[in-house]
XYZ file of C-alpha atoms in Angstrom:
752
model
C 79.546 64.409 92.016
C 77.669 66.677 94.464
C 78.788 67.322 98.060
C 75.500 65.981 99.356
C 76.136 62.764 97.523
C 79.699 62.653 98.862
C 78.391 62.862 102.425
C 75.779 60.209 101.623
C 78.463 57.987 100.106
C 80.692 58.340 103.172
C 77.796 57.527 105.473
C 76.743 54.533 103.384
C 80.317 53.256 103.221
C 80.710 53.277 107.003
C 77.311 51.610 107.465
C 78.015 48.839 104.980
C 81.526 48.309 106.392
C 79.899 47.555 109.770
C 77.310 45.285 108.127
C 74.432 47.441 109.383
C 71.086 47.854 107.635
C 69.490 51.295 107.573
C 67.045 50.023 110.178
C 69.936 48.804 112.333
C 71.720 52.161 112.162
C 68.456 53.959 112.950
C 68.027 51.867 116.087
C 71.631 52.395 117.179
C 71.735 56.159 116.541
C 68.159 57.311 117.207
C 67.980 58.907 113.745
C 64.914 57.861 111.729
C 65.066 55.318 108.896
C 63.603 57.877 106.470
C 66.196 60.521 107.426
C 69.132 58.129 106.985
C 67.747 56.891 103.667
C 67.324 60.467 102.398
C 70.847 61.421 103.490
C 72.435 58.435 101.789
C 70.580 59.125 98.541
C 71.305 62.851 98.631
C 67.631 63.683 98.925
C 67.933 65.862 102.004
C 70.159 68.678 103.154
C 73.189 67.866 105.258
C 72.231 67.152 108.887
C 73.201 69.279 111.822
C 76.326 68.516 113.814
C 74.438 66.754 116.593
C 72.783 64.440 114.039
C 76.178 63.620 112.523
C 77.499 62.944 116.021
C 74.586 60.587 116.712
C 75.291 58.730 113.476
C 78.977 58.451 114.339
C 78.048 57.102 117.750
C 75.638 54.584 116.244
C 78.314 53.450 113.807
C 80.844 53.106 116.629
C 83.425 55.201 114.733
C 86.907 55.711 116.096
C 88.296 59.261 116.234
C 89.816 59.114 112.757
C 86.693 57.792 111.045
C 84.516 60.163 113.068
C 86.548 63.103 111.736
C 86.150 61.814 108.155
C 82.344 61.798 108.564
C 82.332 65.244 110.203
C 84.606 66.655 107.480
C 82.251 65.331 104.773
C 79.361 66.975 106.595
C 81.200 70.298 106.907
C 82.127 70.264 103.219
C 78.574 69.570 102.125
C 77.224 72.106 104.612
C 79.424 74.821 103.185
C 78.255 74.148 99.645
C 74.669 73.971 100.856
C 75.020 77.337 102.563
C 76.330 78.926 99.365
C 73.363 77.570 97.431
C 70.988 78.722 100.132
C 72.325 82.290 100.028
C 71.384 82.307 96.359
C 68.001 80.695 97.010
C 65.050 82.511 95.515
C 63.014 84.419 98.050
C 61.769 87.851 97.377
C 58.987 90.290 98.051
C 56.264 89.558 95.521
C 57.834 87.682 92.591
C 56.282 88.260 89.196
C 52.757 86.850 89.198
C 51.235 85.121 86.197
C 49.576 87.762 84.033
C 47.028 85.475 82.406
C 45.829 83.936 85.674
C 42.389 82.448 85.122
C 39.674 80.782 87.172
C 39.946 79.824 90.842
C 37.346 82.465 91.734
C 35.989 80.404 94.636
C 39.511 79.753 95.953
C 40.521 83.417 95.641
C 37.358 84.385 97.487
C 38.276 82.031 100.324
C 41.777 83.506 100.534
C 40.379 87.055 100.588
C 38.052 86.020 103.405
C 40.969 84.428 105.276
C 42.999 87.626 104.871
C 40.113 89.714 106.133
C 39.687 87.531 109.185
C 43.429 87.541 109.898
C 43.702 91.340 109.646
C 40.720 91.645 111.986
C 42.295 89.161 114.392
C 39.202 86.990 114.025
C 40.463 83.830 112.376
C 43.288 81.408 111.745
C 46.462 83.164 110.624
C 47.654 80.217 108.509
C 46.113 78.809 105.306
C 47.509 75.606 103.798
C 47.062 75.233 100.025
C 47.582 71.627 98.962
C 47.144 69.528 95.857
C 48.857 67.271 93.315
C 51.821 68.362 91.192
C 50.888 70.921 88.566
C 47.560 72.004 90.037
C 48.658 75.643 90.392
C 49.307 75.986 94.124
C 52.213 78.414 93.758
C 50.462 80.406 91.055
C 47.393 80.814 93.246
C 49.466 81.833 96.283
C 51.451 84.429 94.307
C 48.288 85.807 92.736
C 46.724 86.082 96.188
C 49.848 87.810 97.544
C 49.743 90.365 94.740
C 46.027 91.027 95.165
C 46.136 91.195 98.966
C 49.368 93.179 99.341
C 47.610 96.421 100.281
C 46.021 94.709 103.279
C 49.487 93.964 104.708
C 51.469 97.239 104.803
C 54.301 95.760 106.907
C 55.459 93.562 104.048
C 54.753 90.576 101.817
C 57.440 87.910 101.668
C 57.898 84.707 99.700
C 60.232 81.879 100.707
C 60.708 78.876 98.443
C 61.271 75.957 100.833
C 62.318 73.604 98.000
C 60.287 70.850 99.651
C 60.349 68.383 96.776
C 63.936 68.597 95.538
C 66.280 69.818 98.295
C 64.308 70.950 101.347
C 65.540 74.137 103.011
C 66.302 73.738 106.695
C 63.624 75.465 108.780
C 66.360 77.290 110.727
C 67.665 78.766 107.504
C 64.195 79.888 106.431
C 63.628 81.332 109.887
C 66.852 83.310 109.680
C 65.930 84.765 106.301
C 62.454 85.821 107.432
C 63.812 87.469 110.566
C 66.398 89.404 108.538
C 63.716 90.538 106.107
C 61.731 91.796 109.091
C 64.667 93.953 110.206
C 66.300 91.812 112.882
C 70.048 92.529 113.068
C 72.876 90.015 112.956
C 73.770 90.955 116.531
C 70.235 90.212 117.764
C 70.191 86.912 115.908
C 73.508 85.887 117.411
C 72.030 86.190 120.896
C 69.236 83.681 120.173
C 69.121 79.918 119.717
C 66.674 78.220 117.318
C 63.847 78.262 119.849
C 64.406 81.942 120.607
C 64.426 82.845 116.915
C 61.141 81.001 116.348
C 59.623 82.854 119.309
C 60.849 86.173 117.952
C 59.280 85.456 114.536
C 55.954 84.614 116.178
C 56.124 87.843 118.132
C 56.936 89.983 115.101
C 54.235 88.436 112.926
C 51.798 88.794 115.798
C 52.507 92.518 116.158
C 52.647 93.423 112.472
C 50.497 93.146 109.373
C 52.537 90.865 107.113
C 51.741 88.302 104.454
C 54.183 85.411 104.147
C 54.099 82.761 101.435
C 55.928 79.578 102.402
C 56.031 77.887 99.033
C 56.641 74.203 98.363
C 56.797 72.918 101.937
C 58.051 69.384 102.451
C 56.346 68.496 105.726
C 54.952 69.836 108.981
C 58.325 69.902 110.737
C 59.768 72.245 108.124
C 57.072 74.902 108.551
C 56.073 74.704 112.235
C 58.855 77.053 113.461
C 57.792 79.578 110.806
C 54.131 79.885 111.780
C 52.605 82.617 113.956
C 50.570 81.705 117.020
C 48.034 84.454 116.347
C 47.981 88.137 115.550
C 47.018 89.819 112.305
C 49.528 88.480 109.812
C 48.628 85.773 107.283
C 50.855 82.885 106.247
C 50.043 80.955 103.064
C 51.701 77.544 102.915
C 51.749 75.554 99.663
C 52.605 71.875 99.617
C 52.002 68.751 97.617
C 51.381 67.034 100.935
C 48.216 67.693 102.983
C 50.269 68.588 106.084
C 47.521 67.030 108.162
C 49.591 67.309 111.341
C 49.219 71.104 111.453
C 46.518 72.334 113.795
C 44.370 75.481 113.824
C 44.859 76.235 110.134
C 42.524 76.877 107.213
C 42.852 74.301 104.434
C 42.379 74.889 100.740
C 42.745 71.700 98.653
C 43.219 72.210 94.911
C 42.592 69.876 92.010
C 42.052 70.467 88.304
C 40.161 73.483 87.004
C 36.533 73.336 85.967
C 36.149 72.825 82.213
C 35.026 76.411 81.606
C 37.997 77.727 83.619
C 40.407 75.479 81.733
C 39.097 76.702 78.381
C 39.326 80.311 79.567
C 42.973 79.832 80.590
C 43.844 78.463 77.146
C 41.911 81.313 75.567
C 43.945 83.865 77.528
C 47.231 82.249 76.514
C 46.348 81.794 72.829
C 44.377 84.976 72.360
C 40.642 85.191 71.830
C 40.718 85.223 68.009
C 42.813 82.085 67.619
C 41.043 80.197 70.408
C 37.541 81.073 69.226
C 38.384 80.010 65.669
C 38.893 76.452 66.976
C 36.672 76.491 70.049
C 35.883 72.777 69.854
C 39.558 71.807 69.610
C 40.438 74.111 72.515
C 37.818 72.355 74.649
C 39.317 68.984 73.658
C 42.822 70.139 74.652
C 41.446 71.163 78.043
C 39.969 67.697 78.548
C 43.088 65.895 77.333
C 45.160 67.945 79.766
C 42.921 66.731 82.563
C 42.210 70.432 83.242
C 45.503 70.502 85.146
C 46.845 74.099 85.159
C 50.482 73.145 84.484
C 49.478 70.938 81.554
C 47.182 73.651 80.182
C 49.932 76.247 80.387
C 52.423 73.935 78.667
C 49.892 73.184 75.928
C 49.123 76.876 75.496
C 52.794 77.845 75.349
C 53.459 75.019 72.897
C 50.822 76.435 70.556
C 52.018 80.005 71.064
C 55.544 79.108 69.936
C 54.173 77.110 66.996
C 51.844 79.865 65.831
C 51.400 78.274 62.421
C 50.043 75.016 63.853
C 46.370 74.402 64.409
C 44.915 73.558 67.803
C 43.455 70.443 66.157
C 47.005 69.236 65.465
C 47.794 69.370 69.176
C 44.574 67.466 69.863
C 45.848 64.781 67.492
C 49.170 64.573 69.354
C 47.585 64.482 72.804
C 45.003 61.875 71.787
C 47.773 59.260 71.736
C 47.984 58.279 75.414
C 51.475 56.835 75.046
C 52.789 60.150 73.675
C 50.649 62.589 75.648
C 53.051 63.308 78.501
C 55.998 63.704 76.117
C 53.928 66.115 74.012
C 53.192 68.242 77.084
C 56.622 69.839 77.006
C 57.413 73.499 76.404
C 61.090 74.416 76.678
C 62.365 73.354 80.080
C 58.858 72.925 81.503
C 57.542 69.363 81.452
C 54.433 67.967 83.087
C 56.205 64.626 83.379
C 59.093 66.229 85.273
C 56.705 67.671 87.887
C 55.339 64.187 88.529
C 58.820 62.677 88.544
C 59.953 64.885 91.432
C 57.239 63.526 93.718
C 57.614 59.985 92.399
C 61.306 59.922 93.357
C 60.403 60.751 96.965
C 58.280 57.619 97.372
C 59.281 54.454 99.155
C 59.575 51.379 96.973
C 56.191 50.061 98.132
C 54.406 53.321 97.395
C 56.055 53.699 93.975
C 54.960 50.169 93.078
C 51.423 50.881 94.298
C 51.207 54.020 92.163
C 52.286 52.048 89.112
C 49.719 49.322 89.795
C 46.856 51.742 90.425
C 47.208 52.926 86.836
C 45.479 49.640 85.870
C 42.229 50.479 87.686
C 39.587 50.864 84.933
C 37.404 53.394 86.753
C 37.710 57.071 87.705
C 37.982 56.358 91.426
C 38.625 53.408 93.706
C 38.749 52.008 97.219
C 41.701 50.533 99.084
C 40.441 47.088 98.045
C 41.706 47.795 94.511
C 45.184 48.441 95.868
C 44.991 45.223 97.881
C 43.904 43.181 94.854
C 46.609 44.653 92.640
C 49.439 44.276 95.147
C 48.236 40.956 96.592
C 48.142 42.346 100.136
C 45.488 42.968 102.786
C 43.215 46.014 102.613
C 44.833 47.417 105.775
C 48.320 47.144 104.260
C 47.080 48.687 101.009
C 45.516 51.593 102.917
C 48.833 52.287 104.625
C 50.697 52.419 101.318
C 47.990 54.458 99.591
C 48.108 56.896 102.511
C 51.729 57.599 101.569
C 50.595 58.421 98.038
C 47.984 60.795 99.446
C 50.641 62.416 101.638
C 52.851 62.819 98.565
C 50.026 64.530 96.659
C 49.936 61.802 94.008
C 46.605 60.318 95.039
C 43.556 62.282 96.088
C 40.764 61.363 98.462
C 37.220 62.291 97.496
C 34.461 63.502 99.792
C 33.033 59.960 99.789
C 36.283 58.533 101.162
C 37.358 56.977 97.869
C 40.679 57.559 96.102
C 41.180 59.265 92.762
C 44.182 59.276 90.431
C 44.430 62.212 88.031
C 44.284 61.193 84.369
C 47.777 62.488 83.577
C 49.227 60.892 86.699
C 47.596 57.648 85.571
C 49.458 57.897 82.257
C 52.704 58.697 84.093
C 52.268 55.690 86.408
C 51.324 53.431 83.495
C 54.494 54.396 81.644
C 56.522 53.556 84.754
C 54.698 50.225 85.002
C 55.551 49.391 81.401
C 59.157 50.098 82.251
C 58.984 47.334 84.865
C 58.304 44.737 82.166
C 55.304 42.887 80.744
C 55.189 40.200 83.448
C 54.547 42.628 86.322
C 51.676 44.266 84.465
C 50.085 41.010 83.289
C 50.137 39.411 86.739
C 48.652 42.479 88.424
C 46.050 42.904 85.681
C 44.957 39.281 86.078
C 44.704 39.664 89.866
C 42.498 42.749 89.492
C 40.283 41.213 86.792
C 39.840 38.016 88.772
C 38.967 39.922 91.955
C 36.464 42.201 90.230
C 34.625 39.396 88.463
C 34.699 37.010 91.425
C 33.314 39.756 93.672
C 30.644 40.712 91.118
C 29.659 37.035 90.829
C 29.497 36.558 94.593
C 27.506 39.780 95.054
C 25.082 38.887 92.265
C 24.437 35.408 93.662
C 23.060 36.980 96.852
C 19.847 37.501 94.858
C 19.683 34.099 93.122
C 17.764 31.130 94.443
C 20.070 28.391 95.651
C 22.920 30.751 96.535
C 22.305 33.701 98.885
C 25.139 34.654 101.232
C 28.739 33.881 100.215
C 30.013 30.498 101.426
C 31.979 30.467 104.663
C 35.103 29.569 102.697
C 34.898 32.752 100.605
C 37.418 35.378 101.648
C 36.867 38.698 99.952
C 38.448 42.112 100.189
C 35.085 43.845 100.653
C 32.184 43.070 103.002
C 29.289 41.248 101.305
C 27.411 40.189 104.421
C 23.997 41.368 103.253
C 21.988 42.057 100.108
C 22.407 45.789 100.796
C 26.194 45.492 100.800
C 26.115 43.309 97.688
C 23.887 45.716 95.754
C 25.894 48.736 96.942
C 29.182 47.218 95.740
C 27.759 46.277 92.346
C 26.409 49.795 91.822
C 29.435 51.720 93.101
C 31.970 49.568 91.210
C 29.979 49.234 87.983
C 32.567 50.891 85.751
C 35.328 48.609 87.014
C 33.635 45.201 86.904
C 32.063 46.024 83.539
C 35.483 46.909 82.124
C 36.865 43.686 83.606
C 34.069 41.708 81.939
C 34.838 43.249 78.548
C 38.528 42.540 79.020
C 37.809 38.925 79.963
C 35.635 38.530 76.857
C 38.385 39.962 74.639
C 40.813 37.453 76.162
C 38.492 34.543 75.413
C 37.770 33.771 79.077
C 34.355 32.335 78.170
C 33.580 30.503 81.418
C 34.385 33.524 83.561
C 32.235 35.816 81.382
C 29.285 33.408 81.380
C 29.385 32.789 85.139
C 29.525 36.504 85.940
C 26.622 37.354 83.644
C 24.549 34.476 85.025
C 25.127 35.648 88.587
C 23.760 39.078 87.689
C 20.478 37.904 86.126
C 18.269 38.819 89.074
C 20.184 42.042 89.721
C 19.634 43.318 86.203
C 15.874 42.874 86.553
C 15.889 45.333 89.438
C 18.458 47.674 87.913
C 17.537 47.988 84.277
C 18.094 51.725 84.229
C 21.835 51.165 83.830
C 21.847 50.865 80.043
C 24.801 48.474 79.636
C 23.001 45.166 80.087
C 22.725 44.815 76.322
C 26.490 44.615 76.010
C 26.818 42.381 79.082
C 24.525 39.773 77.567
C 25.855 40.170 74.051
C 29.287 39.258 75.423
C 27.923 36.382 77.496
C 25.837 35.056 74.559
C 28.980 34.938 72.434
C 30.859 33.261 75.295
C 28.357 30.426 75.776
C 28.069 29.960 72.015
C 31.820 29.346 71.984
C 31.334 26.856 74.840
C 28.712 24.965 72.779
C 26.102 24.716 75.569
C 22.634 25.065 73.970
C 20.706 25.467 77.211
C 23.024 28.182 78.540
C 22.950 29.792 75.125
C 19.162 30.045 75.365
C 19.464 31.659 78.819
C 21.892 34.309 77.668
C 20.067 34.995 74.402
C 16.882 35.553 76.414
C 18.690 37.973 78.683
C 20.066 39.744 75.639
C 16.567 39.973 74.166
C 15.305 41.553 77.385
C 18.121 44.131 77.359
C 17.561 44.977 73.686
C 13.862 45.491 74.349
C 14.644 47.809 77.216
C 16.988 49.808 74.971
C 14.173 50.226 72.434
C 15.723 47.923 69.834
C 12.475 45.988 69.484
C 12.998 44.140 66.199
C 16.435 42.924 67.338
C 14.863 41.846 70.633
C 12.280 39.707 68.816
C 14.988 38.154 66.662
C 17.136 37.353 69.694
C 14.155 35.859 71.550
C 13.372 33.673 68.534
C 16.971 32.451 68.513
C 16.675 31.651 72.222
C 13.437 29.732 71.578
C 15.154 27.616 68.953
C 18.119 26.847 71.228
C 15.767 25.988 74.111
C 13.720 23.620 71.925
C 16.851 21.868 70.715
C 18.030 21.576 74.331
C 14.607 20.358 75.502
C 14.341 23.165 78.098
C 10.651 24.130 78.484
C 11.394 26.860 81.009
C 13.640 28.730 78.588
C 11.120 28.135 75.798
C 8.449 29.902 77.842
C 10.869 32.635 78.782
C 11.828 33.193 75.126
C 8.171 33.732 74.234
C 7.779 36.115 77.181
C 10.859 38.082 76.078
C 9.250 38.642 72.671
C 5.892 39.899 73.990
C 6.763 43.469 74.965
C 8.760 44.149 71.771
C 5.822 42.819 69.724
C 3.542 45.222 71.585
C 5.866 48.173 70.944
C 5.992 47.248 67.261
C 2.169 47.271 67.149
C 2.014 43.498 66.578
C -0.781 42.919 69.103
C -1.820 39.485 67.861
C 1.736 38.165 68.242
C 1.799 39.811 71.686
C -1.391 37.978 72.685
C -0.435 34.627 71.128
C 3.036 34.393 72.668
C 1.790 35.542 76.080
C -0.890 32.860 76.101
C 1.476 30.178 74.811
C 4.068 31.028 77.490
C 1.385 30.987 80.216
C -0.012 27.648 79.116
C 3.417 26.025 78.743
C 4.515 27.277 82.183
C 1.304 26.096 83.826
C 1.571 22.676 82.198
C 5.134 22.195 83.383
C 4.614 23.669 86.876
C 6.996 26.525 86.196
C 5.646 29.037 88.748
C 8.058 31.875 88.079
C 7.490 31.954 84.348
C 3.758 31.590 84.882
C 3.738 34.694 87.083
C 5.417 36.779 84.407
C 3.444 35.247 81.544
C 0.075 35.773 83.195
C 0.808 39.463 83.714
C 1.933 39.775 80.115
C -1.230 37.981 78.981
C -3.356 40.352 81.108
C -1.744 43.341 79.364
C -2.356 41.736 75.957
C -6.028 41.135 76.811
C -6.363 44.731 77.990
C -4.710 46.114 74.852
C -7.037 44.071 72.610
C -10.142 45.330 74.436
C -10.766 42.238 76.602
C -10.463 44.069 79.929
C -12.918 41.887 81.901
C -10.877 38.783 81.041
C -7.754 40.561 82.291
C -9.454 41.448 85.581
C -10.578 37.865 86.053
C -6.931 36.720 86.173
C -6.116 39.002 89.119
C -7.584 36.789 91.842
C -5.671 33.565 90.990
C -2.500 35.623 90.678
C -2.890 37.150 94.154
C -3.895 33.783 95.627
C -0.617 32.310 94.417
C 1.342 35.152 95.999
C -0.541 34.860 99.300
C -0.164 31.076 99.569
C 1.911 30.030 102.616
C 3.955 27.651 100.452
C 4.739 30.256 97.769
C 8.193 29.447 96.320
C 9.137 33.111 95.859
C 11.526 35.014 98.105
C 10.157 38.183 99.676
C 11.825 40.680 97.317
C 10.511 38.937 94.206
C 7.044 38.453 95.729
C 6.813 42.151 96.653
C 7.891 43.143 93.169
C 5.326 40.866 91.489
C 2.590 41.977 93.880
C 3.230 45.643 93.108
C 3.054 44.982 89.368
C -0.119 42.897 89.744
C -1.873 45.610 91.750
C -0.868 48.252 89.228
C -2.032 45.924 86.454
C -5.478 45.935 88.042
C -5.216 49.730 88.226
C -4.629 49.799 84.471
C -7.681 47.599 83.994
C -9.825 50.102 85.897
C -8.244 52.967 83.943
C -9.106 51.200 80.679
C -12.722 51.100 81.896
C -12.419 54.803 82.868
C -13.096 53.956 86.516
C -10.579 56.591 87.579
C -11.016 56.582 91.360
C -10.568 52.815 91.609
C -7.569 53.005 89.277
C -5.942 55.698 91.478
C -6.532 53.596 94.605
C -4.725 50.605 93.106
C -1.851 52.671 91.754
C -1.283 54.157 95.225
C -1.316 50.677 96.740
C 1.129 49.362 94.159
C 3.437 52.293 94.830
C 3.641 51.443 98.519
C 4.776 47.922 97.666
C 7.393 48.923 95.096
C 8.781 51.682 97.344
C 9.412 49.085 100.025
C 11.423 47.004 97.555
C 13.272 50.096 96.330
C 13.203 49.914 92.520
C 13.276 53.483 91.123
C 12.464 52.613 87.500
C 9.350 50.629 88.551
C 8.325 53.419 90.911
C 8.606 55.976 88.120
C 6.284 53.931 85.852
C 3.674 53.596 88.588
C 3.899 57.290 89.434
C 3.291 58.037 85.771
C 0.190 55.808 85.724
C -1.091 57.517 88.870
C -0.404 61.010 87.489
C -2.407 60.278 84.318
C -5.397 59.086 86.366
C -5.180 62.063 88.728
C -5.270 64.422 85.748
C -8.447 62.681 84.602
C -9.863 63.193 88.109
C -8.882 66.870 88.023
C -6.480 66.451 90.972
C -3.699 68.406 89.268
C -1.667 69.307 92.357
C -1.151 65.669 93.370
C -0.487 64.828 89.718
C 2.145 67.568 89.592
C 3.768 66.124 92.731
C 3.958 62.663 91.091
C 5.541 64.132 87.956
C 8.100 66.084 90.004
C 9.102 62.850 91.734
C 9.610 61.097 88.379
C 11.850 63.902 87.111
C 13.830 63.811 90.356
C 14.823 60.180 89.681
C 16.926 61.344 86.722
C 18.874 58.534 85.058
C 17.525 55.855 87.414
C 14.046 56.231 85.855
C 13.111 54.994 82.393
C 13.935 57.686 79.845
C 10.531 57.086 78.230
C 8.797 57.777 81.559
C 10.830 60.933 82.100
C 9.964 62.255 78.630
C 6.231 61.635 79.115
C 6.357 63.115 82.614
C 7.931 66.308 81.276
C 5.298 66.550 78.529
C 2.485 66.115 81.051
C 4.092 68.646 83.398
C 4.239 71.202 80.603
C 0.548 70.605 79.815
C -0.619 71.347 83.368
C -1.840 74.841 84.240
C 0.780 77.082 85.822
C 1.134 76.874 89.597
């Protein structure tokens, strides 16, 4: 049993004997709750005499008991001092010979050193990041490379911030001795005087000091210079955000190329290059975390007869990955465990729960949903995880959990039992799908804004907020939908997919709608509702057509038509025929394209179904144009625009603008078919203005492509080139077919 634990046991015994909570003792003594908790659990060094006296006073100890507490403190202090005298600090410890990557970070440290030596910049640089990201390795490499710039000495002090933090007074004493201060001089100074002397010495000399593994701001403040030409590098898992006037260098995983290069250096070029693909996979499976990469490399070096592919096989099993990342006494899991043990109970629980988030990053709302708390409370707890270096914040203000830390947290969650995981998983899935449903209904007739009774964790007070949430949280709600489908939650799956019908029409560049509506079609089939089955089959047909799976799209639309007929739903019958028209066109089946377009238009008109009529008439116009009946197509433009301009039009503004833009561009295509290029260009420009106001990139890219083709015919190549550049700039939000054609046309234009 360690001395530190003996002191903690004595302190805990006196506290419990007086029926005091930690909070009660903190209030009575003036010592913080965190400090008392750490002392009792042996997680901090023994306190100074005045702290022990304050605790004794708060406990109301009589002389005898007070002496027992002081004796326990003296005993632990003596042992602590002996350990401290053997603590590892030295001038330039051995650096890692196969150091790789971090070129940008090394450049920043060289710049910081140059500014410090010139007296033109901050003299402190704080290197922070999660466990295993290579903070110490980078600092030691920098110290070795920059040593010549600091002729008065380079010193490294391990502050043991995670396990058993060194007292700042002790670190101060060691640095002063290394700088030549005598015992006699030190004896004349109190703690404040020693800190002032260190600042003075570092200000007058050219020294480089590495304060490795700092626990918090209080531990390092007395060790920092106020200016001068020395440089202090501080490494910490915590961001040390309370320090002022310092440079900050946050670290995360290596870039993929850097990670591969590190493995290549460890394994040797011949062995690594012989299995280049497997080496790249190991880098990915290690999350490009330097510690994990080094462990993996050392593991393979020791087992020289094993293939890299075999390690890939071991690491591919998520449940075994962290155990496999062990080389001798170095374990990735152990590095995480050290920080995990420092967490409060709330923060440890939050870390475990965050491992359930099915997306690469998250907001505080995820923590709130998982822990069943408010967003504000979740932010407070997640802030502790950030401070501990176990959760990172991105430049967009979101949170990110490293892949290996996610596996570590998930293993800890499994250790808490199945019930904890299942309840939290259900809370998250329910929140994601309820929020997706509420956001999607903003765009559906008859719904709009969330009801006043709805209380969500994220703001959905406008269509912009609703669309933004759906886009930013796509990976998560989609994963939740798949999970719900696998669990047989048919109603939940169907309701979510139905809420997103209008959204998908304005966001069909995503590429996952096919799976969304495959899952929902299967869900409503299980529910036995023919009408809803027709709706979801139609949506699936649309998605398949967009993905280029035209024959499957026709088959799905025909199934929807049959369900709609059996259910007596004329609207879905018309929609099923409309969903088949574009695939028929792409398959070269122009007569079927024309026949189904006309049938859908006539059925919609007969039943007063305005929305379907609008879509069907535009489809019919395209069919007429494609079969050479351009004048008939043009004749349908006026009644279409008259419907849109009518004061009693049943369409909301977004839908009306979208339809208007398509109608105007349809007329442009009519003029283009007649080779009336100037009139075609005029209508394409007009249509673009309308669709830009709505903000639908994929529709804008198609219209830009139409305009570019006409401009090429008119010989206006510069404006055409501008249109094509804009299409390519859309990237994945544009239709891939449009992008491919745009690139071909761009390549065909004369050089600029």
